[in-house]
Amino acid sequence: MNAHAPVPSAATPSTAGCGEVAIRQERGQRAVFCGLTGIVWLHRKIQDAFFLVVGSRTCAHLIQSAAGVMIFAEPRFATAIIDERDLAGLADMNDELDRVVGRLIERRPDIRLLFLVGSCPSEVIKLDLGRAAARLSRNLAPAVRVLSYSGSGIETTFTQGEDACLAALVPEMPRAAADAPPALLVAGALADVVEDQFARLFAELGIAPVRFLPARRAGALPEIGPNTRYLLAQPFLADTARALEARGATRLPAPFPLGAEGTTRWLQAAAEAWHVDPARFAAVTAPGLRRAEQALGPHRERLSGKRVFFFPDSQLEVPLARFLARELGMGLTEVGTPYLHRGHLAEELALLPAGTQVVEGQSLDDQMDRARAAQPDLSVCGLGLANPLEAEGLATKWSIELLFTPIQGYDQAGDLAELFARPLLRRTRLEV
Amino acid sequence: MQLTVWTYEGPPHIGAMRIATAMESLHYVLHAPQGDTYADLLFTMIERRAKRPPVTYTTFQARDLGSDTAEIFKRAAAEAYARFRPQAMIVGASCTAELIQDDPGGLARALDLPIPVVPLELPAYQKKENWGASETFYRLVRALAGPAPAPGTPRPRPEGRRPLCNILGPTALGFRHRDDLSEITGLLGRLGIDVNVTAPLGASPADLGRLGEADFNVVLYPEIARAAAQYLQKAFGQPMVETVPIGVGATTRFIEEVAGLAGIDPGPVLAGAPSRLPWYSRSVDSTYLTGKRVFIFGDATHALAAARIAATELGFRVVGLGTYSREFAREIRAEAALHGIEALVTDDYLDVEAAIQAAQPELVLGTQMERHVAKRLGLPCAVISAPVHVQDFPARTSPQMGFEGANVLFDTWVHPLMMGLEEHLLGMFREDREFSDAAPSHLGGKPRAEAEAPAPTPEPVTTVTLAPGLAVAWAAEAEKELRKIPFFVRGKARTNTERFARERALPLITIETLYDAKAHFGR
């Protein structure tokens, strides 16, 4: 099965006016996670939040498969599985949801923020989780705040689940005083260690106050107002950005902080907004740049000249491709991405090598055919594709690791490069 | 609505995928929203399959809802046929597509493909994975096994032909199905019985068309193949053997039954000592196993077999027996009654955990979930049933069935007890706090990842152990930074940083030093 029969591409070529980069849209079968998967890293970030998926057994099974061994701890997520009785009538279903939430809060009194997470089934039957959240919030106030967002596959792809979650948090952020001094907000969940590194760098640059969204605790949401300037730490935050701007915040355009160059340009966007003296900026970033350069060197030797193919997954593909091309000298065969936010990625697209093929969306079998034809040295793809491609002789790097591993900032640049170098190194080592 | 974190079984379409993936030249077109493709990784990662499952998902999105989704299904089915040219296709819906009420069967019929297309009705809000597998296999057998002979038609065996049977039940993602199959096939061969068709694992739709040629059917996994075998019994007059050959006693009974149906003498195969389990169990070293309290949970087939082996072949005392397979509750209750206990039929792991705690066993035999419950409770444990994780799809041959399976079971179950004894002795003689804290045990629940919820147990305390005379101190901030590194590499990071500092005669390790060292050592 799954033979490599060549099938003519059904994709409709269309190029958008983004510099020298060729952008094409494709529709068809998509091998991607849904937004529910975001819960797996978000629940670790917001330490007193609980994520309750309202969905089917499939949803529970998906999260179980994605969460791996985490499921065996006391994770702060669960699924309320809709069954046959629930489908009989909507009124009954809201009572059921209240019962489940009641039981949950009893068991976990440490929870301060509860997310009701919508799924494909809950959306198709039009269960109004927004209203349920408002009702439950009233009932559980003041101990627990209840919010809702959609992580369904019909609405969201993988990391868009984080976008939907953060966008739901934005209306909860306290309003900053009108005459408050300018404040910097960094939007996008980062590993704590990365967040702390950035906080130190901003402090050394004299940029203050700096706050992060999401905050580590539900009650510590940053203030927001017309004086807020925000930097996106992740490329998949379209709705969050819109919500932040609806509250008056202004985005600082920048590439994403992946690799030494990305990190420098990202920091620079804030430094310019705060009129940081260029000499000071150079002095503060010099140690990080030096360490990143030292860490990247050996990987550059291994990766330079190698060709990489990205299957769409997280929307991190374009910034990662930029990092691999510019800092490690890799060639880009095809850069697939589930969605391409032209505005947020303008700075990234401008840095991609001329002629780079960017494909938004997916038609899985056609894309696999293209990968087979291109024979890239490395394919970045999901877990469902990795072993089959390896068995066909293509080296792969599974992409979900890029969401769970700290990869942003100067001191992670080497680790990031190593994630791509390791599969190739391994291939050279194995003699059987 | 049921509040759940862990599920023993996936939804029924995962069961259908297990059948499709097990077979050759069969393609599954699944009407499902974007995201349901996660199921591929169960096969490519956990079972380490080298091919994508033969499944085309329609992966519809919100913008497609409305009349569009039916069109998407038809296009996906037509393209899947054109690309893969399967001998037959199955079509169906996942939980969400079930709600939007497109009719995959009808839509596929409208395409008028030149191959059999078998529609599946898998009620996702009532049924689960094993039921889905059973139903899918049954539907395929009904559709493809060919016209049944008139009722009562005799089934004479041609002169000189060896007895011929089908082996039914092994699937993709089945716990040890690969090795069970080779063990049982070998056993039947030694008896002088040939295998006509093995299905679903390795069979094509055309192979299913030959099922009727066999003299009888061997049902290895009743959860999956009983329904199909019952159909073949009724329609084709093929008797079935349903004794599951797990354990020495059950294997012996299985051989006797099979030999009876085939009209041959089982004596030569049963002669001698075909399994080492009986002698190992009788050897004096095993005396300490007597009366060990064991708690058993899993799918019905494996739980039933385990209970009998535990009680009659290893001399344990069964203090708990349960299953998540509601379809087999009656059998499990009857078996539990034999041990003087009440069966636990549930798919709620919290109930299982409570039952384990109440029963106070000395050994837990269960699934991946029980393995973790046992770890938390500090109890020895062995895995006997799906769901299992990647380590239970081993590279080495390790069947559960047949005589070699019995050998594997003896080793697998006794091993954690031996290790338990070792652990106990170590604890008695080595009351070294640092030793027991630092050594991550495969049994004790001590080394907890930072991924876990804030637990009352404090973080493992890592103490600075410097060679005397070489004082290097950690700045409080740097020490805090170090804690952010995952525990399993933290020790290495600490050692490297301290070495780095010593080599440069730095008296104080700061955050800068930490990262300088990281950059220096690289990886």
PDB file of N, CA and C in Angstrom, chain A residues 1-2 5 27 29-30 32 56-58 61-62 64 72-74 79 81-82 84 86 96 99 120 153-154 156-157 193 196-197 200 291 339 364-365 369 383-384 387-388 391 411 415, chain B residues 1-2 4-7 11 26 34-35 37-38 42 44 50 52-54 57 59 61-64 83-84 95-96 125-126 128 368 372 376 452-453 481 484 511-512 515-516 518:
ATOM      1  N   MET A   1       0.835  -1.221   0.000  1.00  0.00           N
ATOM      2  CA  MET A   1       0.000   0.000   0.000  1.00  0.00           C
ATOM      3  C   MET A   1       0.859   1.257   0.000  1.00  0.00           C
ATOM      4  N   ASN A   2       0.238   2.335  -0.217  1.00  0.00           N
ATOM      5  CA  ASN A   2       0.923   3.604  -0.258  1.00  0.00           C
ATOM      6  C   ASN A   2       2.109   3.579  -1.209  1.00  0.00           C
ATOM      7  N   ALA A   5       2.760   5.985  -6.607  1.00  0.00           N
ATOM      8  CA  ALA A   5       2.193   6.282  -7.918  1.00  0.00           C
ATOM      9  C   ALA A   5       2.179   7.780  -8.126  1.00  0.00           C
ATOM     10  N   ARG A  27      -4.249  22.555  -1.349  1.00  0.00           N
ATOM     11  CA  ARG A  27      -5.339  21.987  -0.540  1.00  0.00           C
ATOM     12  C   ARG A  27      -5.417  20.497  -0.791  1.00  0.00           C
ATOM     13  N   GLN A  29      -5.457  16.447   1.479  1.00  0.00           N
ATOM     14  CA  GLN A  29      -5.297  15.757   2.756  1.00  0.00           C
ATOM     15  C   GLN A  29      -4.155  16.384   3.544  1.00  0.00           C
ATOM     16  N   ARG A  30      -4.438  16.654   4.824  1.00  0.00           N
ATOM     17  CA  ARG A  30      -3.432  17.296   5.675  1.00  0.00           C
ATOM     18  C   ARG A  30      -3.055  16.360   6.806  1.00  0.00           C
ATOM     19  N   VAL A  32      -1.676  16.696   9.931  1.00  0.00           N
ATOM     20  CA  VAL A  32      -1.292  17.663  10.976  1.00  0.00           C
ATOM     21  C   VAL A  32      -2.059  17.351  12.256  1.00  0.00           C
ATOM     22  N   SER A  56     -14.683  14.013  22.207  1.00  0.00           N
ATOM     23  CA  SER A  56     -15.015  12.601  22.069  1.00  0.00           C
ATOM     24  C   SER A  56     -13.865  11.747  22.607  1.00  0.00           C
ATOM     25  N   ARG A  57     -14.051  10.449  22.526  1.00  0.00           N
ATOM     26  CA  ARG A  57     -12.979   9.532  22.896  1.00  0.00           C
ATOM     27  C   ARG A  57     -11.750   9.749  22.015  1.00  0.00           C
ATOM     28  N   THR A  58     -12.002  10.156  20.761  1.00  0.00           N
ATOM     29  CA  THR A  58     -10.883  10.431  19.862  1.00  0.00           C
ATOM     30  C   THR A  58     -10.009  11.551  20.423  1.00  0.00           C
ATOM     31  N   HIS A  61      -7.968  10.289  23.230  1.00  0.00           N
ATOM     32  CA  HIS A  61      -6.948   9.393  22.689  1.00  0.00           C
ATOM     33  C   HIS A  61      -5.826  10.187  22.035  1.00  0.00           C
ATOM     34  N   LEU A  62      -6.187  11.254  21.348  1.00  0.00           N
ATOM     35  CA  LEU A  62      -5.187  12.121  20.719  1.00  0.00           C
ATOM     36  C   LEU A  62      -4.264  12.723  21.776  1.00  0.00           C
ATOM     37  N   GLN A  64      -3.738  11.767  24.785  1.00  0.00           N
ATOM     38  CA  GLN A  64      -2.983  10.679  25.403  1.00  0.00           C
ATOM     39  C   GLN A  64      -1.783  10.308  24.521  1.00  0.00           C
ATOM     40  N   PHE A  72       0.861  10.105  32.789  1.00  0.00           N
ATOM     41  CA  PHE A  72       0.939   9.279  33.987  1.00  0.00           C
ATOM     42  C   PHE A  72       1.251  10.090  35.232  1.00  0.00           C
ATOM     43  N   ALA A  73       1.552  11.360  35.061  1.00  0.00           N
ATOM     44  CA  ALA A  73       1.690  12.229  36.226  1.00  0.00           C
ATOM     45  C   ALA A  73       0.286  12.671  36.620  1.00  0.00           C
ATOM     46  N   GLU A  74       0.159  13.754  37.345  1.00  0.00           N
ATOM     47  CA  GLU A  74      -1.168  14.302  37.568  1.00  0.00           C
ATOM     48  C   GLU A  74      -1.267  15.518  36.674  1.00  0.00           C
ATOM     49  N   THR A  79     -10.261  15.174  29.540  1.00  0.00           N
ATOM     50  CA  THR A  79     -11.310  15.269  28.529  1.00  0.00           C
ATOM     51  C   THR A  79     -12.640  14.895  29.160  1.00  0.00           C
ATOM     52  N   ILE A  81     -15.681  13.330  28.001  1.00  0.00           N
ATOM     53  CA  ILE A  81     -16.064  12.602  26.792  1.00  0.00           C
ATOM     54  C   ILE A  81     -17.575  12.638  26.611  1.00  0.00           C
ATOM     55  N   ILE A  82     -17.969  13.184  25.478  1.00  0.00           N
ATOM     56  CA  ILE A  82     -19.396  13.232  25.131  1.00  0.00           C
ATOM     57  C   ILE A  82     -19.844  11.814  24.797  1.00  0.00           C
ATOM     58  N   GLU A  84     -23.382   9.001  24.092  1.00  0.00           N
ATOM     59  CA  GLU A  84     -24.660   8.917  23.407  1.00  0.00           C
ATOM     60  C   GLU A  84     -25.764   9.695  24.120  1.00  0.00           C
ATOM     61  N   ASP A  86     -25.518  12.283  25.960  1.00  0.00           N
ATOM     62  CA  ASP A  86     -25.344  13.723  25.816  1.00  0.00           C
ATOM     63  C   ASP A  86     -25.880  14.228  24.492  1.00  0.00           C
ATOM     64  N   GLU A  96     -24.634  18.166  32.458  1.00  0.00           N
ATOM     65  CA  GLU A  96     -23.557  17.178  32.526  1.00  0.00           C
ATOM     66  C   GLU A  96     -22.208  17.873  32.670  1.00  0.00           C
ATOM     67  N   ARG A  99     -21.686  19.166  36.082  1.00  0.00           N
ATOM     68  CA  ARG A  99     -21.393  18.069  37.009  1.00  0.00           C
ATOM     69  C   ARG A  99     -19.918  17.674  36.903  1.00  0.00           C
ATOM     70  N   CYS A 120     -13.826  19.312  17.727  1.00  0.00           N
ATOM     71  CA  CYS A 120     -14.687  19.153  16.543  1.00  0.00           C
ATOM     72  C   CYS A 120     -16.100  18.710  16.936  1.00  0.00           C
ATOM     73  N   GLY A 153      -9.922  20.494  15.412  1.00  0.00           N
ATOM     74  CA  GLY A 153      -9.234  20.324  14.135  1.00  0.00           C
ATOM     75  C   GLY A 153      -9.910  21.087  13.010  1.00  0.00           C
ATOM     76  N   ILE A 154     -11.216  21.311  13.134  1.00  0.00           N
ATOM     77  CA  ILE A 154     -11.869  22.040  12.044  1.00  0.00           C
ATOM     78  C   ILE A 154     -11.511  23.528  12.108  1.00  0.00           C
ATOM     79  N   THR A 156      -8.558  24.753  14.066  1.00  0.00           N
ATOM     80  CA  THR A 156      -7.164  25.062  14.398  1.00  0.00           C
ATOM     81  C   THR A 156      -6.217  23.934  13.990  1.00  0.00           C
ATOM     82  N   THR A 157      -5.007  24.323  13.624  1.00  0.00           N
ATOM     83  CA  THR A 157      -3.948  23.381  13.314  1.00  0.00           C
ATOM     84  C   THR A 157      -2.857  23.498  14.374  1.00  0.00           C
ATOM     85  N   VAL A 193      13.236  28.702  31.082  1.00  0.00           N
ATOM     86  CA  VAL A 193      14.646  29.060  31.048  1.00  0.00           C
ATOM     87  C   VAL A 193      14.896  30.113  29.970  1.00  0.00           C
ATOM     88  N   ASP A 196      13.453  33.524  31.109  1.00  0.00           N
ATOM     89  CA  ASP A 196      14.337  34.185  32.084  1.00  0.00           C
ATOM     90  C   ASP A 196      15.546  34.811  31.393  1.00  0.00           C
ATOM     91  N   GLN A 197      16.080  34.116  30.400  1.00  0.00           N
ATOM     92  CA  GLN A 197      17.219  34.688  29.665  1.00  0.00           C
ATOM     93  C   GLN A 197      16.818  36.001  29.004  1.00  0.00           C
ATOM     94  N   ARG A 200      16.448  38.834  31.447  1.00  0.00           N
ATOM     95  CA  ARG A 200      17.737  39.401  31.857  1.00  0.00           C
ATOM     96  C   ARG A 200      18.306  40.321  30.787  1.00  0.00           C
ATOM     97  N   ARG A 291      28.820  33.251  22.316  1.00  0.00           N
ATOM     98  CA  ARG A 291      28.529  31.858  22.699  1.00  0.00           C
ATOM     99  C   ARG A 291      27.763  31.131  21.605  1.00  0.00           C
ATOM    100  N   TYR A 339      -0.112  27.498   7.785  1.00  0.00           N
ATOM    101  CA  TYR A 339      -0.627  28.827   7.469  1.00  0.00           C
ATOM    102  C   TYR A 339       0.529  29.785   7.398  1.00  0.00           C
ATOM    103  N   LEU A 364      -1.137  15.908   1.041  1.00  0.00           N
ATOM    104  CA  LEU A 364      -0.101  15.032   1.593  1.00  0.00           C
ATOM    105  C   LEU A 364       0.600  14.150   0.566  1.00  0.00           C
ATOM    106  N   ASP A 365      -0.172  13.402  -0.206  1.00  0.00           N
ATOM    107  CA  ASP A 365       0.461  12.448  -1.117  1.00  0.00           C
ATOM    108  C   ASP A 365       1.278  13.162  -2.191  1.00  0.00           C
ATOM    109  N   ASP A 369       5.321  12.916  -2.786  1.00  0.00           N
ATOM    110  CA  ASP A 369       5.918  12.668  -4.100  1.00  0.00           C
ATOM    111  C   ASP A 369       7.016  13.693  -4.399  1.00  0.00           C
ATOM    112  N   LEU A 383       5.398  12.854  13.255  1.00  0.00           N
ATOM    113  CA  LEU A 383       5.736  11.484  13.663  1.00  0.00           C
ATOM    114  C   LEU A 383       5.075  10.420  12.793  1.00  0.00           C
ATOM    115  N   GLY A 384       3.947  10.775  12.183  1.00  0.00           N
ATOM    116  CA  GLY A 384       3.278   9.801  11.330  1.00  0.00           C
ATOM    117  C   GLY A 384       4.042   9.544  10.039  1.00  0.00           C
ATOM    118  N   ASN A 387       9.061   7.738  10.249  1.00  0.00           N
ATOM    119  CA  ASN A 387       9.587   6.396   9.995  1.00  0.00           C
ATOM    120  C   ASN A 387       9.335   5.918   8.571  1.00  0.00           C
ATOM    121  N   PRO A 388       8.134   6.143   8.003  1.00  0.00           N
ATOM    122  CA  PRO A 388       7.946   5.746   6.602  1.00  0.00           C
ATOM    123  C   PRO A 388       8.945   6.422   5.661  1.00  0.00           C
ATOM    124  N   ALA A 391      12.304   4.818   6.104  1.00  0.00           N
ATOM    125  CA  ALA A 391      12.343   3.505   5.463  1.00  0.00           C
ATOM    126  C   ALA A 391      12.534   3.632   3.956  1.00  0.00           C
ATOM    127  N   ASP A 411      21.480  31.241  23.772  1.00  0.00           N
ATOM    128  CA  ASP A 411      22.096  30.074  24.401  1.00  0.00           C
ATOM    129  C   ASP A 411      21.444  28.764  24.000  1.00  0.00           C
ATOM    130  N   ASP A 415      21.775  24.236  20.500  1.00  0.00           N
ATOM    131  CA  ASP A 415      20.861  23.097  20.699  1.00  0.00           C
ATOM    132  C   ASP A 415      19.934  22.952  19.495  1.00  0.00           C
TER     133      ASP A 415
ATOM    134  N   MET B   1     -21.604  12.426  30.067  1.00  0.00           N
ATOM    135  CA  MET B   1     -20.225  12.877  29.941  1.00  0.00           C
ATOM    136  C   MET B   1     -19.346  12.188  30.969  1.00  0.00           C
ATOM    137  N   GLN B   2     -18.188  11.789  30.515  1.00  0.00           N
ATOM    138  CA  GLN B   2     -17.293  11.074  31.421  1.00  0.00           C
ATOM    139  C   GLN B   2     -15.976  11.823  31.499  1.00  0.00           C
ATOM    140  N   THR B   4     -12.243  12.091  31.911  1.00  0.00           N
ATOM    141  CA  THR B   4     -11.195  11.092  31.724  1.00  0.00           C
ATOM    142  C   THR B   4      -9.860  11.721  31.365  1.00  0.00           C
ATOM    143  N   VAL B   5      -8.797  11.113  31.864  1.00  0.00           N
ATOM    144  CA  VAL B   5      -7.447  11.531  31.484  1.00  0.00           C
ATOM    145  C   VAL B   5      -6.827  10.469  30.589  1.00  0.00           C
ATOM    146  N   TRP B   6      -7.060   9.217  30.965  1.00  0.00           N
ATOM    147  CA  TRP B   6      -6.443   8.092  30.280  1.00  0.00           C
ATOM    148  C   TRP B   6      -7.538   7.188  29.769  1.00  0.00           C
ATOM    149  N   THR B   7      -7.417   6.714  28.546  1.00  0.00           N
ATOM    150  CA  THR B   7      -8.396   5.758  28.043  1.00  0.00           C
ATOM    151  C   THR B   7      -7.685   4.456  27.689  1.00  0.00           C
ATOM    152  N   PRO B  11     -11.090   5.247  20.022  1.00  0.00           N
ATOM    153  CA  PRO B  11     -12.420   5.172  19.411  1.00  0.00           C
ATOM    154  C   PRO B  11     -12.470   4.021  18.402  1.00  0.00           C
ATOM    155  N   LEU B  26      -5.547  -3.324   0.974  1.00  0.00           N
ATOM    156  CA  LEU B  26      -6.857  -2.826   1.411  1.00  0.00           C
ATOM    157  C   LEU B  26      -6.646  -1.363   1.774  1.00  0.00           C
ATOM    158  N   GLN B  34      -9.549  17.523  10.120  1.00  0.00           N
ATOM    159  CA  GLN B  34      -8.115  17.748  10.268  1.00  0.00           C
ATOM    160  C   GLN B  34      -7.721  17.407  11.707  1.00  0.00           C
ATOM    161  N   GLY B  35      -6.626  16.713  11.888  1.00  0.00           N
ATOM    162  CA  GLY B  35      -6.156  16.388  13.233  1.00  0.00           C
ATOM    163  C   GLY B  35      -6.261  14.908  13.541  1.00  0.00           C
ATOM    164  N   THR B  37      -5.440  12.550  11.874  1.00  0.00           N
ATOM    165  CA  THR B  37      -4.282  11.810  11.371  1.00  0.00           C
ATOM    166  C   THR B  37      -3.279  11.492  12.477  1.00  0.00           C
ATOM    167  N   TYR B  38      -3.501  12.021  13.677  1.00  0.00           N
ATOM    168  CA  TYR B  38      -2.612  11.672  14.795  1.00  0.00           C
ATOM    169  C   TYR B  38      -2.486  10.157  14.915  1.00  0.00           C
ATOM    170  N   LEU B  42       0.521   6.120  15.993  1.00  0.00           N
ATOM    171  CA  LEU B  42       0.446   4.905  16.814  1.00  0.00           C
ATOM    172  C   LEU B  42       1.132   3.761  16.074  1.00  0.00           C
ATOM    173  N   THR B  44       3.241   4.136  13.238  1.00  0.00           N
ATOM    174  CA  THR B  44       4.612   4.387  12.774  1.00  0.00           C
ATOM    175  C   THR B  44       5.580   4.550  13.930  1.00  0.00           C
ATOM    176  N   ALA B  50       7.139   0.684   9.034  1.00  0.00           N
ATOM    177  CA  ALA B  50       7.972   1.418   8.084  1.00  0.00           C
ATOM    178  C   ALA B  50       7.141   2.061   6.978  1.00  0.00           C
ATOM    179  N   ARG B  52       3.318   4.212   6.013  1.00  0.00           N
ATOM    180  CA  ARG B  52       2.134   4.890   6.549  1.00  0.00           C
ATOM    181  C   ARG B  52       0.988   3.889   6.546  1.00  0.00           C
ATOM    182  N   PRO B  53       0.097   3.964   7.527  1.00  0.00           N
ATOM    183  CA  PRO B  53      -1.100   3.131   7.453  1.00  0.00           C
ATOM    184  C   PRO B  53      -1.839   3.441   6.152  1.00  0.00           C
ATOM    185  N   PRO B  54      -2.496   2.442   5.555  1.00  0.00           N
ATOM    186  CA  PRO B  54      -3.170   2.671   4.275  1.00  0.00           C
ATOM    187  C   PRO B  54      -4.496   3.385   4.493  1.00  0.00           C
ATOM    188  N   TYR B  57      -7.436  10.238   4.890  1.00  0.00           N
ATOM    189  CA  TYR B  57      -8.369  11.013   5.703  1.00  0.00           C
ATOM    190  C   TYR B  57      -8.893  12.171   4.855  1.00  0.00           C
ATOM    191  N   THR B  59      -9.815  14.977   6.131  1.00  0.00           N
ATOM    192  CA  THR B  59      -9.309  16.164   6.865  1.00  0.00           C
ATOM    193  C   THR B  59     -10.066  17.452   6.521  1.00  0.00           C
ATOM    194  N   GLN B  61     -12.227  20.869   7.204  1.00  0.00           N
ATOM    195  CA  GLN B  61     -12.076  21.958   8.163  1.00  0.00           C
ATOM    196  C   GLN B  61     -13.381  22.730   8.256  1.00  0.00           C
ATOM    197  N   ALA B  62     -13.419  23.717   9.135  1.00  0.00           N
ATOM    198  CA  ALA B  62     -14.662  24.455   9.367  1.00  0.00           C
ATOM    199  C   ALA B  62     -15.202  25.065   8.076  1.00  0.00           C
ATOM    200  N   ARG B  63     -14.262  25.607   7.251  1.00  0.00           N
ATOM    201  CA  ARG B  63     -14.714  26.274   6.028  1.00  0.00           C
ATOM    202  C   ARG B  63     -15.375  25.295   5.055  1.00  0.00           C
ATOM    203  N   ASP B  64     -15.137  23.978   5.269  1.00  0.00           N
ATOM    204  CA  ASP B  64     -15.715  22.973   4.382  1.00  0.00           C
ATOM    205  C   ASP B  64     -17.101  22.525   4.824  1.00  0.00           C
ATOM    206  N   ARG B  83      -4.697   6.291  -6.872  1.00  0.00           N
ATOM    207  CA  ARG B  83      -3.291   6.254  -6.475  1.00  0.00           C
ATOM    208  C   ARG B  83      -2.857   4.867  -6.018  1.00  0.00           C
ATOM    209  N   PHE B  84      -3.675   4.226  -5.176  1.00  0.00           N
ATOM    210  CA  PHE B  84      -3.201   3.004  -4.511  1.00  0.00           C
ATOM    211  C   PHE B  84      -3.702   1.720  -5.165  1.00  0.00           C
ATOM    212  N   CYS B  95     -15.657  10.146  14.708  1.00  0.00           N
ATOM    213  CA  CYS B  95     -16.712  10.667  15.583  1.00  0.00           C
ATOM    214  C   CYS B  95     -17.350  11.952  15.057  1.00  0.00           C
ATOM    215  N   THR B  96     -16.538  12.887  14.546  1.00  0.00           N
ATOM    216  CA  THR B  96     -17.092  14.165  14.102  1.00  0.00           C
ATOM    217  C   THR B  96     -17.899  13.994  12.818  1.00  0.00           C
ATOM    218  N   TYR B 125     -19.800   7.105  19.705  1.00  0.00           N
ATOM    219  CA  TYR B 125     -20.197   7.586  21.027  1.00  0.00           C
ATOM    220  C   TYR B 125     -20.706   6.464  21.919  1.00  0.00           C
ATOM    221  N   GLN B 126     -20.697   5.233  21.378  1.00  0.00           N
ATOM    222  CA  GLN B 126     -21.117   4.082  22.179  1.00  0.00           C
ATOM    223  C   GLN B 126     -20.012   3.058  22.304  1.00  0.00           C
ATOM    224  N   LYS B 128     -16.007   1.202  21.248  1.00  0.00           N
ATOM    225  CA  LYS B 128     -14.597   1.549  21.355  1.00  0.00           C
ATOM    226  C   LYS B 128     -13.743   0.730  20.390  1.00  0.00           C
ATOM    227  N   GLN B 368      -0.077  -0.700  30.353  1.00  0.00           N
ATOM    228  CA  GLN B 368       0.812   0.433  30.566  1.00  0.00           C
ATOM    229  C   GLN B 368       0.356   1.282  31.753  1.00  0.00           C
ATOM    230  N   HIS B 372       2.219   2.184  35.544  1.00  0.00           N
ATOM    231  CA  HIS B 372       2.493   3.474  36.176  1.00  0.00           C
ATOM    232  C   HIS B 372       1.843   3.590  37.546  1.00  0.00           C
ATOM    233  N   ARG B 376       3.896   4.197  40.998  1.00  0.00           N
ATOM    234  CA  ARG B 376       3.540   5.206  41.999  1.00  0.00           C
ATOM    235  C   ARG B 376       3.414   4.577  43.370  1.00  0.00           C
ATOM    236  N   GLU B 452       5.728  16.887  35.897  1.00  0.00           N
ATOM    237  CA  GLU B 452       4.573  16.468  36.672  1.00  0.00           C
ATOM    238  C   GLU B 452       4.021  17.631  37.501  1.00  0.00           C
ATOM    239  N   ALA B 453       2.812  17.418  37.951  1.00  0.00           N
ATOM    240  CA  ALA B 453       2.138  18.445  38.718  1.00  0.00           C
ATOM    241  C   ALA B 453       2.907  18.712  40.008  1.00  0.00           C
ATOM    242  N   GLU B 481      19.149  28.648  38.258  1.00  0.00           N
ATOM    243  CA  GLU B 481      19.127  28.440  36.804  1.00  0.00           C
ATOM    244  C   GLU B 481      19.354  26.959  36.477  1.00  0.00           C
ATOM    245  N   LYS B 484      16.516  24.588  36.425  1.00  0.00           N
ATOM    246  CA  LYS B 484      15.592  24.636  35.294  1.00  0.00           C
ATOM    247  C   LYS B 484      15.949  23.605  34.234  1.00  0.00           C
ATOM    248  N   ILE B 511      25.577  32.703  36.529  1.00  0.00           N
ATOM    249  CA  ILE B 511      24.778  32.262  35.371  1.00  0.00           C
ATOM    250  C   ILE B 511      25.640  32.306  34.120  1.00  0.00           C
ATOM    251  N   GLU B 512      26.480  33.364  34.037  1.00  0.00           N
ATOM    252  CA  GLU B 512      27.383  33.482  32.884  1.00  0.00           C
ATOM    253  C   GLU B 512      28.269  32.255  32.781  1.00  0.00           C
ATOM    254  N   TYR B 515      26.471  29.222  31.398  1.00  0.00           N
ATOM    255  CA  TYR B 515      26.272  29.203  29.959  1.00  0.00           C
ATOM    256  C   TYR B 515      27.588  29.196  29.192  1.00  0.00           C
ATOM    257  N   ASP B 516      28.630  29.819  29.770  1.00  0.00           N
ATOM    258  CA  ASP B 516      29.949  29.721  29.133  1.00  0.00           C
ATOM    259  C   ASP B 516      30.366  28.255  29.060  1.00  0.00           C
ATOM    260  N   LYS B 518      28.410  25.709  29.109  1.00  0.00           N
ATOM    261  CA  LYS B 518      27.543  25.001  28.162  1.00  0.00           C
ATOM    262  C   LYS B 518      28.072  25.181  26.749  1.00  0.00           C
TER     263      LYS B 518
END
